[in-house]
XYZ file of C-alpha atoms in Angstrom:
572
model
C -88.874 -26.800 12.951
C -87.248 -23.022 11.686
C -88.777 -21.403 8.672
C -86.289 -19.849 6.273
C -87.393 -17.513 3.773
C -85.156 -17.844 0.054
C -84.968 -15.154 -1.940
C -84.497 -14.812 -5.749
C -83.448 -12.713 -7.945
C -85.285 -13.151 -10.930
C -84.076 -10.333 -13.477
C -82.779 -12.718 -15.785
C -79.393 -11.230 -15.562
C -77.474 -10.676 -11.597
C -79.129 -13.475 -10.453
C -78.457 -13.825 -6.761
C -80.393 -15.966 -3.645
C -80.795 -15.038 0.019
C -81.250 -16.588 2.905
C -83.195 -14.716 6.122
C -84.124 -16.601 9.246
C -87.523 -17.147 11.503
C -86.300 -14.041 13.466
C -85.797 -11.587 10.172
C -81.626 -12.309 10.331
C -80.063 -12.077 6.868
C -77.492 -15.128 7.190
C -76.719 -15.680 3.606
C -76.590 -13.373 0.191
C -74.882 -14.109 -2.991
C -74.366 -13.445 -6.664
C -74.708 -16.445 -8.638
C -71.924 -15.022 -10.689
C -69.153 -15.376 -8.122
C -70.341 -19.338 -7.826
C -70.459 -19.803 -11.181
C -67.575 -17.710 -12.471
C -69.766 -16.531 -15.387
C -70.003 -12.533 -15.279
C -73.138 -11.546 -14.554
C -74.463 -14.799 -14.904
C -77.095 -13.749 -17.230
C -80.074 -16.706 -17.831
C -78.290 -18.751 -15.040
C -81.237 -19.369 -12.732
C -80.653 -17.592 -9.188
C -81.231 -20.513 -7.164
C -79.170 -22.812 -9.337
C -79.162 -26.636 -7.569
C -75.226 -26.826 -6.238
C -75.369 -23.384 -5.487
C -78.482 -23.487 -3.247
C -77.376 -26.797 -1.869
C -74.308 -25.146 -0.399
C -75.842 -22.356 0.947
C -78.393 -23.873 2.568
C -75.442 -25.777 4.037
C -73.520 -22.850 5.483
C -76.451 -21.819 7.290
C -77.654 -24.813 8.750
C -80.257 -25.722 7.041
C -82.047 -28.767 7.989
C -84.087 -30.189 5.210
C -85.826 -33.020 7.421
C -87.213 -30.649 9.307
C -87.043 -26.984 8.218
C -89.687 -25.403 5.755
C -88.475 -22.901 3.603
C -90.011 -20.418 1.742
C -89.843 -18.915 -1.733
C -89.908 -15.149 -3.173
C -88.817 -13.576 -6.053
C -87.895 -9.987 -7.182
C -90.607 -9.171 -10.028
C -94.738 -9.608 -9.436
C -94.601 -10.247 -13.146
C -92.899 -10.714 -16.446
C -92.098 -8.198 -18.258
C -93.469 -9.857 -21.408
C -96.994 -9.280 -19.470
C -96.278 -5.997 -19.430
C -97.816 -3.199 -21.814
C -94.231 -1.688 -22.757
C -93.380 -0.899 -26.262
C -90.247 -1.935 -27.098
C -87.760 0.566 -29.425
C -84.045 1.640 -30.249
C -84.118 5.048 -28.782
C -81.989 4.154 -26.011
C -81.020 0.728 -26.519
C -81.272 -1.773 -28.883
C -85.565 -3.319 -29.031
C -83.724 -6.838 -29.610
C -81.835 -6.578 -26.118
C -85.094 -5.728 -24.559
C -87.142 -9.145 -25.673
C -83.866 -10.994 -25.037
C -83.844 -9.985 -21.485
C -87.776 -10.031 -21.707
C -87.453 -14.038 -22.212
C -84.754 -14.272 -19.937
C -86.398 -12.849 -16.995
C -90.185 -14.761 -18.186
C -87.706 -17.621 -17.725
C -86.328 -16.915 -14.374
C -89.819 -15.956 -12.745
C -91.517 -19.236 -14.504
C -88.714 -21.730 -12.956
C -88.483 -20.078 -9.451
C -88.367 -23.092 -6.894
C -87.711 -25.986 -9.054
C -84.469 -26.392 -7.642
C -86.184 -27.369 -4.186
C -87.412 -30.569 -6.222
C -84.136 -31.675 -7.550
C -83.052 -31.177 -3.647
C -85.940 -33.352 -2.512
C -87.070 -30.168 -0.117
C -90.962 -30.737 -1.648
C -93.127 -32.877 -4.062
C -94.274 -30.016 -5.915
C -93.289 -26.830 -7.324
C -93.971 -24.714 -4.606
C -96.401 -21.761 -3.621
C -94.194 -18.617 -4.676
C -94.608 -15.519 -3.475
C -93.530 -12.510 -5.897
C -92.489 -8.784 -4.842
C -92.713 -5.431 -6.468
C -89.348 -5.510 -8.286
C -88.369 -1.863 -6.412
C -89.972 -2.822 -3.735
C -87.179 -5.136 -3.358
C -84.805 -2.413 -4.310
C -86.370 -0.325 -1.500
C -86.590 -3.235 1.209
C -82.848 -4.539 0.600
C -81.489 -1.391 1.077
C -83.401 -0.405 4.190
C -82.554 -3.741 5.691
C -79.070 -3.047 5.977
C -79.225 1.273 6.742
C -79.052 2.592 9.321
C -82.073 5.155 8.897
C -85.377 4.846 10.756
C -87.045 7.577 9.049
C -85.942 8.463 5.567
C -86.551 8.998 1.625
C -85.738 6.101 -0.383
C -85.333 6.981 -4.068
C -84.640 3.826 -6.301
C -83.081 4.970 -10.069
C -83.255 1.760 -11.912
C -82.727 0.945 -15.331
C -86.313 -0.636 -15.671
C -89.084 -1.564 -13.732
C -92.618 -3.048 -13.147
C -93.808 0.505 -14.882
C -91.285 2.874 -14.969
C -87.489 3.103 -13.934
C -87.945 5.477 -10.895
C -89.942 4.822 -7.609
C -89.863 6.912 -4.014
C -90.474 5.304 -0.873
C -91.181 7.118 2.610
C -89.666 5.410 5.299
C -91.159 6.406 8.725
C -90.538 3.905 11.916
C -88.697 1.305 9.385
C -91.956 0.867 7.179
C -92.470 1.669 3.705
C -94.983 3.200 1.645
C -94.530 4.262 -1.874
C -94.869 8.386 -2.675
C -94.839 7.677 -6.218
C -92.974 5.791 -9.310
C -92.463 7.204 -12.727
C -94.094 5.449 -15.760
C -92.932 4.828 -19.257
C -89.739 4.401 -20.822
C -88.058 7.424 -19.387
C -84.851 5.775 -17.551
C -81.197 6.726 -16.200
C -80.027 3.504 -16.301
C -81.054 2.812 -19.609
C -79.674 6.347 -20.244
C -76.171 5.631 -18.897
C -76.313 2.174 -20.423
C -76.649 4.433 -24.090
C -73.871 6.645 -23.069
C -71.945 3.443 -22.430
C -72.451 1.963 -26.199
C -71.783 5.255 -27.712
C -68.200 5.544 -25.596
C -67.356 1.837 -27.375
C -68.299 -0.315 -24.150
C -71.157 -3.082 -23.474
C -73.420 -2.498 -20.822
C -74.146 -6.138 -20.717
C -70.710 -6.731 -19.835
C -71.095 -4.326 -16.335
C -68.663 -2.195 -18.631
C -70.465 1.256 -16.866
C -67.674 1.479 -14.874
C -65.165 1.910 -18.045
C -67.012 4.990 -18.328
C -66.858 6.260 -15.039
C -63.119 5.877 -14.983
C -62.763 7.667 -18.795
C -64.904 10.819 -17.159
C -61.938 12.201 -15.103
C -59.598 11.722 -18.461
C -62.179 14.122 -20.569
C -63.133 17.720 -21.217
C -67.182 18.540 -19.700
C -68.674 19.767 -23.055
C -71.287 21.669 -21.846
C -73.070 22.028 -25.502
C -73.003 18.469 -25.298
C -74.361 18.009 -22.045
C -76.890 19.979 -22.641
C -77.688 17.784 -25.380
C -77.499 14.332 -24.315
C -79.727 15.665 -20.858
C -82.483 16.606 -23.501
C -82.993 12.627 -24.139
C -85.115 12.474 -20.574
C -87.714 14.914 -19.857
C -87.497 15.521 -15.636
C -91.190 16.681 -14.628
C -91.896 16.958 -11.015
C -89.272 14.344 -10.920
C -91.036 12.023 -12.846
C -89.229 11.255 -16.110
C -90.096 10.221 -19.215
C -88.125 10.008 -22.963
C -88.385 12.879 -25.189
C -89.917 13.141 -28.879
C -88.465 10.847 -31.316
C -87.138 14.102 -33.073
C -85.642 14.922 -29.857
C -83.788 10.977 -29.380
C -82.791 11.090 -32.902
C -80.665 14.748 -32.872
C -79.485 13.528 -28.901
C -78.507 10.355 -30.983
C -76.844 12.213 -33.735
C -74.581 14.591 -31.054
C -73.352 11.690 -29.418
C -71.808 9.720 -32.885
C -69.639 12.747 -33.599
C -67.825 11.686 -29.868
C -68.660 7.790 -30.060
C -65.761 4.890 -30.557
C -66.076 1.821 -32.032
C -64.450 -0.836 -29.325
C -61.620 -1.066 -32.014
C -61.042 2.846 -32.044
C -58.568 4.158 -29.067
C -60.402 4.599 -25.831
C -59.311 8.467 -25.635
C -61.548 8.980 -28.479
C -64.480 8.775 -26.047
C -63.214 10.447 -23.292
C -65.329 13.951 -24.117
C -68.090 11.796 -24.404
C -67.583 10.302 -20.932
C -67.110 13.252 -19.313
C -69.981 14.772 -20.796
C -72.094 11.509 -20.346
C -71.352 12.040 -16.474
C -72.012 15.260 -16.361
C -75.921 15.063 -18.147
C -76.759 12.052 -16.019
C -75.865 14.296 -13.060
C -77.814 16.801 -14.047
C -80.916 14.786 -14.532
C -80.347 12.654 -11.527
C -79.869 16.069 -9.591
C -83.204 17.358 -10.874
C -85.000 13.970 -9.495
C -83.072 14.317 -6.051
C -84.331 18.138 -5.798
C -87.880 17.156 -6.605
C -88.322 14.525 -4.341
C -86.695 16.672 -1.244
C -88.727 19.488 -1.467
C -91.859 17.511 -1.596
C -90.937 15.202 1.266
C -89.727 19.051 3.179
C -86.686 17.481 3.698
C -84.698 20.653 4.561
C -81.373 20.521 5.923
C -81.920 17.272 7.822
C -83.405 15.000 5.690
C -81.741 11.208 5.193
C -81.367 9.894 1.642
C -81.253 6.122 0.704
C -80.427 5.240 -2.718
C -80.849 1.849 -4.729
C -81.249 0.708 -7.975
C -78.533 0.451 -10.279
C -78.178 3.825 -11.017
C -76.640 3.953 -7.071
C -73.631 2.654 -7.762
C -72.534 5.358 -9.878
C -70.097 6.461 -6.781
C -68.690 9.334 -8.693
C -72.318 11.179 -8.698
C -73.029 10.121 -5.106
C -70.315 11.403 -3.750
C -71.501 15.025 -4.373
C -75.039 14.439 -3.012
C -74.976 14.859 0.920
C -74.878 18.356 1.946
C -77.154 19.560 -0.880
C -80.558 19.053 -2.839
C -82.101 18.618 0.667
C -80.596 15.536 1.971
C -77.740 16.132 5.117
C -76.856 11.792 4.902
C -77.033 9.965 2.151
C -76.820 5.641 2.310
C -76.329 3.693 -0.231
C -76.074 -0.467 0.012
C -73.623 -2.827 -1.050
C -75.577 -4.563 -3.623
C -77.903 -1.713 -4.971
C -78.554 -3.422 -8.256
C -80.707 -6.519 -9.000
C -78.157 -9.303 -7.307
C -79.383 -6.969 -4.037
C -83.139 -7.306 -4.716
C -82.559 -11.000 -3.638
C -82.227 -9.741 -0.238
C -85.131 -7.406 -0.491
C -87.176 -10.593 -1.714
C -86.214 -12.727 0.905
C -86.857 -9.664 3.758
C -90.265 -8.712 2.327
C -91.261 -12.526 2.400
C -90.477 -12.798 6.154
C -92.320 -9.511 6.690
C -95.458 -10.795 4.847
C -95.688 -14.021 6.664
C -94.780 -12.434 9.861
C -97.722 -9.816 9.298
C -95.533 -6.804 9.656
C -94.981 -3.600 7.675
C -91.762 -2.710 9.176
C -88.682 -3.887 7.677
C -86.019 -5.676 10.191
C -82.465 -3.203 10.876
C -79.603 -5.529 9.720
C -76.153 -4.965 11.173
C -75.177 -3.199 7.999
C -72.533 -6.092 6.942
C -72.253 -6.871 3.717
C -70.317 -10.292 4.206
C -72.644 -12.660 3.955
C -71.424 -14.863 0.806
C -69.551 -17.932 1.101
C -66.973 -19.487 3.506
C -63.390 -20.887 2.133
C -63.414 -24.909 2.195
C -61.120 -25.824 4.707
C -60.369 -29.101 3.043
C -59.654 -26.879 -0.083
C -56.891 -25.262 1.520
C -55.484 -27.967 2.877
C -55.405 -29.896 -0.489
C -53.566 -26.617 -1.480
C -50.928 -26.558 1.380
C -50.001 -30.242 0.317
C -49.671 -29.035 -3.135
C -47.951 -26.114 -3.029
C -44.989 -27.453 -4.800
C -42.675 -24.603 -5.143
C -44.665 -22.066 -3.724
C -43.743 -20.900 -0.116
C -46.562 -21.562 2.456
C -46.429 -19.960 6.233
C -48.694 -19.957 8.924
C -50.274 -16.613 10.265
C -52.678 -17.632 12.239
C -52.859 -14.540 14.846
C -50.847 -11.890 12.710
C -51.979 -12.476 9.742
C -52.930 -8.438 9.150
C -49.436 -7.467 10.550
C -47.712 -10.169 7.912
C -49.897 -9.010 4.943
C -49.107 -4.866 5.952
C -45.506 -5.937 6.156
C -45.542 -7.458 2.740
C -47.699 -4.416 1.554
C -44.979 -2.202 2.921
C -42.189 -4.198 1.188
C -43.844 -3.538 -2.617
C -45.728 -6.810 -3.021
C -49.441 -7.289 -4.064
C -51.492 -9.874 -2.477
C -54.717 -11.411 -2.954
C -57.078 -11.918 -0.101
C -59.588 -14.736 0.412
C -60.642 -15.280 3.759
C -63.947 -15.131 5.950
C -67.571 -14.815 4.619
C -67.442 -12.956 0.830
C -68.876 -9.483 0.345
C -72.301 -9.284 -0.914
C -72.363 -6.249 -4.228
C -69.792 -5.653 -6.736
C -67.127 -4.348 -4.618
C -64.308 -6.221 -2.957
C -64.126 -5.040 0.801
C -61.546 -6.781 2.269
C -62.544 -10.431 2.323
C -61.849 -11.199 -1.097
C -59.550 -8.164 -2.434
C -56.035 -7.360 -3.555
C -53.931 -5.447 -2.016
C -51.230 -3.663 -2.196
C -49.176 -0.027 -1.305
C -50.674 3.408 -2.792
C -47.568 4.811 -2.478
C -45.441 4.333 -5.635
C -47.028 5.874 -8.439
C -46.268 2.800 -10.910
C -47.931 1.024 -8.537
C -51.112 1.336 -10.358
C -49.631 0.865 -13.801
C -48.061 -2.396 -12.060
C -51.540 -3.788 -10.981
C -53.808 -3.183 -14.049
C -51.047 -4.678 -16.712
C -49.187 -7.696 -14.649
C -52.456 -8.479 -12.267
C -55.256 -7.247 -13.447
C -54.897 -7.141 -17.585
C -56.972 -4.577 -17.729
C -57.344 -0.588 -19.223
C -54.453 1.607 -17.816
C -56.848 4.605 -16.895
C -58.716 2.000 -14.635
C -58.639 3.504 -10.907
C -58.357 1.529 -7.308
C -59.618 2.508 -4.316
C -58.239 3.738 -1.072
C -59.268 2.147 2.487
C -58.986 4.447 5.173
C -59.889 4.304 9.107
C -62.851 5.921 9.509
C -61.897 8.121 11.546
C -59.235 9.552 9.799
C -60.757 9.815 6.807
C -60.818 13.957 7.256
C -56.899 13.830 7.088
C -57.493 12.717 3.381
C -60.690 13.730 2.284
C -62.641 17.052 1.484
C -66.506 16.706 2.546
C -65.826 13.446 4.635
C -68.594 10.554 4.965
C -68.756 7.003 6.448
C -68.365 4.778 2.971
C -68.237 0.877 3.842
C -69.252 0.107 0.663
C -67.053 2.052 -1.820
C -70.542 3.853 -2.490
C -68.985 7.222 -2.572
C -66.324 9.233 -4.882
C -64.684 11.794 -2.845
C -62.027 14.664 -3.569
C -58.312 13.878 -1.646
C -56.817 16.891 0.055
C -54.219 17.847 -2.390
C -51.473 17.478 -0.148
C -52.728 14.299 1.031
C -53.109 13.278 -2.835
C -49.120 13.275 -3.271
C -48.486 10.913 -0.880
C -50.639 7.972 -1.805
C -50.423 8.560 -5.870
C -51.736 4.811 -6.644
C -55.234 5.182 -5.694
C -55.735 8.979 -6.915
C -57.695 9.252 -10.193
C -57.025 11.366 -13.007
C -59.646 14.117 -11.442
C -58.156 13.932 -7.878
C -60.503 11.951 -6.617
C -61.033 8.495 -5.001
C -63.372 5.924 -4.585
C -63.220 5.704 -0.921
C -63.811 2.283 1.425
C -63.817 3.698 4.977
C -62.845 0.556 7.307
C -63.619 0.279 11.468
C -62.968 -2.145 13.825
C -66.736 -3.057 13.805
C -67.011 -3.069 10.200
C -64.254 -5.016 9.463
C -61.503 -5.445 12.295
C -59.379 -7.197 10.402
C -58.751 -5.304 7.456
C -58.250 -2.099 9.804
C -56.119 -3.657 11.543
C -53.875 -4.214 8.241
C -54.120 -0.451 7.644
C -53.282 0.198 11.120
C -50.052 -1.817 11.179
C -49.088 -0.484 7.440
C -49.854 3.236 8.630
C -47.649 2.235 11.971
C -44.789 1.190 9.771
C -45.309 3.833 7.264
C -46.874 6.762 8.514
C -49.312 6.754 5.763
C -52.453 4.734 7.331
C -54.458 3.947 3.489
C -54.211 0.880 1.305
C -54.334 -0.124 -1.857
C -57.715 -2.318 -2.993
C -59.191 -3.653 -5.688
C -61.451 -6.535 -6.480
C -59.433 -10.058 -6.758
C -60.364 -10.988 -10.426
C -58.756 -10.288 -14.024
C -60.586 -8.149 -16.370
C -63.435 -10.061 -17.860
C -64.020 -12.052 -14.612
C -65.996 -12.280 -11.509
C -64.404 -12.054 -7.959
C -63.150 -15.254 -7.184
C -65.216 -17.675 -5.441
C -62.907 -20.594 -4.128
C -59.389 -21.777 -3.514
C -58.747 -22.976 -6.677
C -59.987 -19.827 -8.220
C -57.505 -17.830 -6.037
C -54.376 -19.646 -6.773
C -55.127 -19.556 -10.582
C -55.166 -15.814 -10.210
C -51.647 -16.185 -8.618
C -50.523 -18.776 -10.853
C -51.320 -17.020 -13.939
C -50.642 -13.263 -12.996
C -48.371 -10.877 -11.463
C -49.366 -11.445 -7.821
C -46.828 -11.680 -5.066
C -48.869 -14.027 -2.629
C -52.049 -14.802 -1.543
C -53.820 -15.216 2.232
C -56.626 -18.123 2.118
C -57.799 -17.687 5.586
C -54.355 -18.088 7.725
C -52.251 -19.397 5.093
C -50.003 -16.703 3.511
C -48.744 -18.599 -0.409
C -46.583 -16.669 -1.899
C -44.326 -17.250 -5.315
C -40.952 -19.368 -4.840
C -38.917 -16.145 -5.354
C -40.170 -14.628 -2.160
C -38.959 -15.893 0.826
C -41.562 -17.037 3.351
C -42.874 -14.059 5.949
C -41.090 -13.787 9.187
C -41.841 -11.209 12.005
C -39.807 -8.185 12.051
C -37.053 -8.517 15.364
């Protein structure tokens, strides 16, 4: 008999499950979203029956004789909680929505084992410091031994900010903030006022509309006076205070009818404040941990995958590395969940070193893309098995855009490879191509460049390892004008660093397109439309290349590709 230990994310919104073994092994981790094809999934619960069942499946769970375990993300719900609820940052009605939504998530946790006939009862759950989680998930899968681990949340069990101190892989917390005082809540205002939703994800709109704006530094000043940073601690200002931050950012708002330029000041400026305030908490925590000049950083909560602002962290406030995970936010804390749950019943404080993967979702059905070979119609199908990178850098070279789906899918928000589209950085309408034929989406919307690892100093100031896409990095202007596609507005990219440990296979396409080329980065973005989650299955994938602008797309070893293109040979 093997115990597993299931995790949940119980939020109410990212719901997400995880799977870790007897010996502390991660061997499963994903979104509900991508399953259900719902963005963000919100009151879906995270170990939803089909979903579980196939998990389970992938890792060999044997329900005759394997016990399994159940944890969730929250010790609490939040209704239990003695928060005030009010409109200063966000709307008091969105608060008891997702109040009842997460009651809902933490009340139901494990009920699914009874529809799968795993036990008679709803079983014994046990329930995890919500940044705990945070901390534990992204420990799990850094590489740090010893370390500060600052989680920047948009809420939590009593404030949105905790620090952790990481010595010999075991955590203790220094402190956590209380009250409303929040960044993510914060950003999540500066979002509404620029004419996005927040509960949409749409944060990253406003990322992308910073590098079109002007910094106002009147108004950041302003909008950084809404949270009060003492001793790194933060809190909300005065009413008074709220209400005139309030008023400064209406004369810059849009309504989502108004043109999205309209907000672009207040983006910039909007970036700007929250870096500002989350460089005050950075500074505070260093120099009371003495970091000094060789100090490590890990970052979770949602407020880490704001890549723009983490990019500028290593090399000052204290910290020489920085780490961020792949799934930061509250789909991550599933992981953290499941880890902590091992730990407990294990009797150990120190949290296991994962690999640092973050493919860990789903397999392709093989039956699935068979069923697709057969009906392919007029679509031409070719075998790759053993060159499939070479055929798909080939087509990259030759202008067309292909989706990926192959191997385990990427755990976080990011497409790394697995289940990506891809395509050449080098024409400059390239980008223009992508977000109106493929993508449907904004035409200020950025992509990201993969580059080797170890050549990412050829194209990047202030180099780092970035896996993940966790980091926003300025291009060597030189460097800039040769891969124009994946350079934003500010000259800056959102870099995914690849190595033949990380991910051999999509290396290897950048290695045979940079062979062919002489320019060794790619094109990537997340394989979706706007509005959509990353695709989950076959049939999701060939609806995306049914119903789009894509070229072709590689399930596994099976290049498809449109009837107009003829099917891939080698080169002679």
């Amino acid at each position: 008999m093997s115990t597993w230990y299931l995790g949940l994310s119980t939020s109410g919104h990212d719901p997400a499950l995880a799977l870790v073994d007897e010996d502390g092994r991660l061997a499963f981790a994903e979104a509900t979203e991508r399953f259900m094809q719902d963005k963000r999934a919100w009151g879906i619960a995270p170990d939803h029956v089909p979903h579980l069942a196939a998990a389970l499946a992938q890792v060999g769970f044997d329900p005759a004789h394997d016990r399994l375990v159940v944890a969730t993300s929250w010790t609490l719900t939040k209704a239990a909680l003695p928060v005030t609820l009010s409109n200063a940052l966000l709307p008091a009605r969105d608060g008891l929505w997702m109040s009842g939504l997460q009651a809902a998530a933490q009340a139901s946790a494990g009920a699914s084992l009874l529809r799968l006939g795993l036990c008679e009862r709803i079983p014994e759950v046990m329930r995890f410091d919500h940044h705990l989680c945070h901390a534990a998930m992204a420990v799990h899968q850094s590489p740090f031994e010893d370390a500060t681990c600052v989680v920047m949340d948009g809420e939590g069990e009593a404030g949105a900010l905790s620090v952790f101190d990481l010595r010999g892989r075991a955590l203790a917390r220094r402190w956590r903030s209380w009250g409303p005082g929040s960044l993510g809540a914060f950003y999540a205002f500066v979002t509404g006022a620029c004419g996005f939703d927040w509960r949409e994800g749409e944060e990253w709109k406003v990322m992308g509309l910073a590098a079109y704006g002007r910094v106002l530094p009147e108004l950041v000043d302003t909008l950084a006076e809404m949270i009060v940073v003492d001793r790194g601690r933060l809190r909300l200002a005065d009413d008074a205070t709220v209400d005139r931050v309030r008023a400064a950012a209406a004369r810059h708002s849009r309504s989502p009818a108004d043109p999205i330029a309209q907000a672009a000041d207040l983006a910039a400026s909007g970036q700007a404040a929250y870096a500002l305030l989350a460089d005050r908490v950075l500074a505070a925590c260093a120099e009371e941990a003495g970091a000094g000049a060789g100090g490590d950083l890990i970052l979770a909560g949602g407020c880490a995958l704001n890549s723009s602002y983490n990019g500028t962290i290593a090399g000052r406030l204290g910290f020489a590395r920085v780490f961020v995970p792949s799934a930061p936010a509250d789909d991550g804390n599933a992981v953290g969940a499941a880890i902590l749950a091992w730990a407990k019943d294990r009797g150990t404080g120190a949290i296991p070193a994962g690999d640092g993967s973050p493919y860990l979702g789903s397999r392709v059905n093989p039956r699935a893309v068979e069923k697709a070979v057969r009906g392919a119609g007029p679509l031409a199908v070719s075998d790759v098995a053993g060159r499939s990178a070479e055929a798909v850098a080939e087509r990259l070279r030759g202008g067309r855009i292909l989706g990926v789906l192959r191997g385990q899918a990427e755990f976080g928000p990011r497409a790394l490879g697995n289940r990506s589209i891809l395509a050449d950085p080098r024409p400059a309408e390239m980008k223009d191509r992508i977000n109106s034929a493929v993508k449907g989406r904004e035409s200020y919307r950025p992509f990201a460049p993969v580059v080797p690892e170890g050549r990412v100093g050829d194209w990047f100031a202030d180099p780092q390892p970035s896996p993940y896409m966790s980091f926003t990095k300025r291009w060597h202007g030189a460097a800039a004008a040769r891969v124009p596609a994946v350079v934003h507005a500010d000259g800056t990219g959102r870099l995914q660093t690849v190595s033949p440990a990380g991910n051999a296979w999509l290396h290897d396409v950048v290695e045979h397109f940079g062979a062919a080329t002489g320019v060794p980065v790619i094109l990537n973005t997340s394989f979706n439309i706007m509005g959509k989650p990353i695709v989950h299955s076959c049939e999701d994938a060939l609806a995306v290349l049914l119903t789009s602008g894509l070229d072709g797309v590689l399930i596994e070893d099976t290049l498809i590709e449109k009837a107009a293109l003829p099917p891939w040979e080698s080169p002679p």
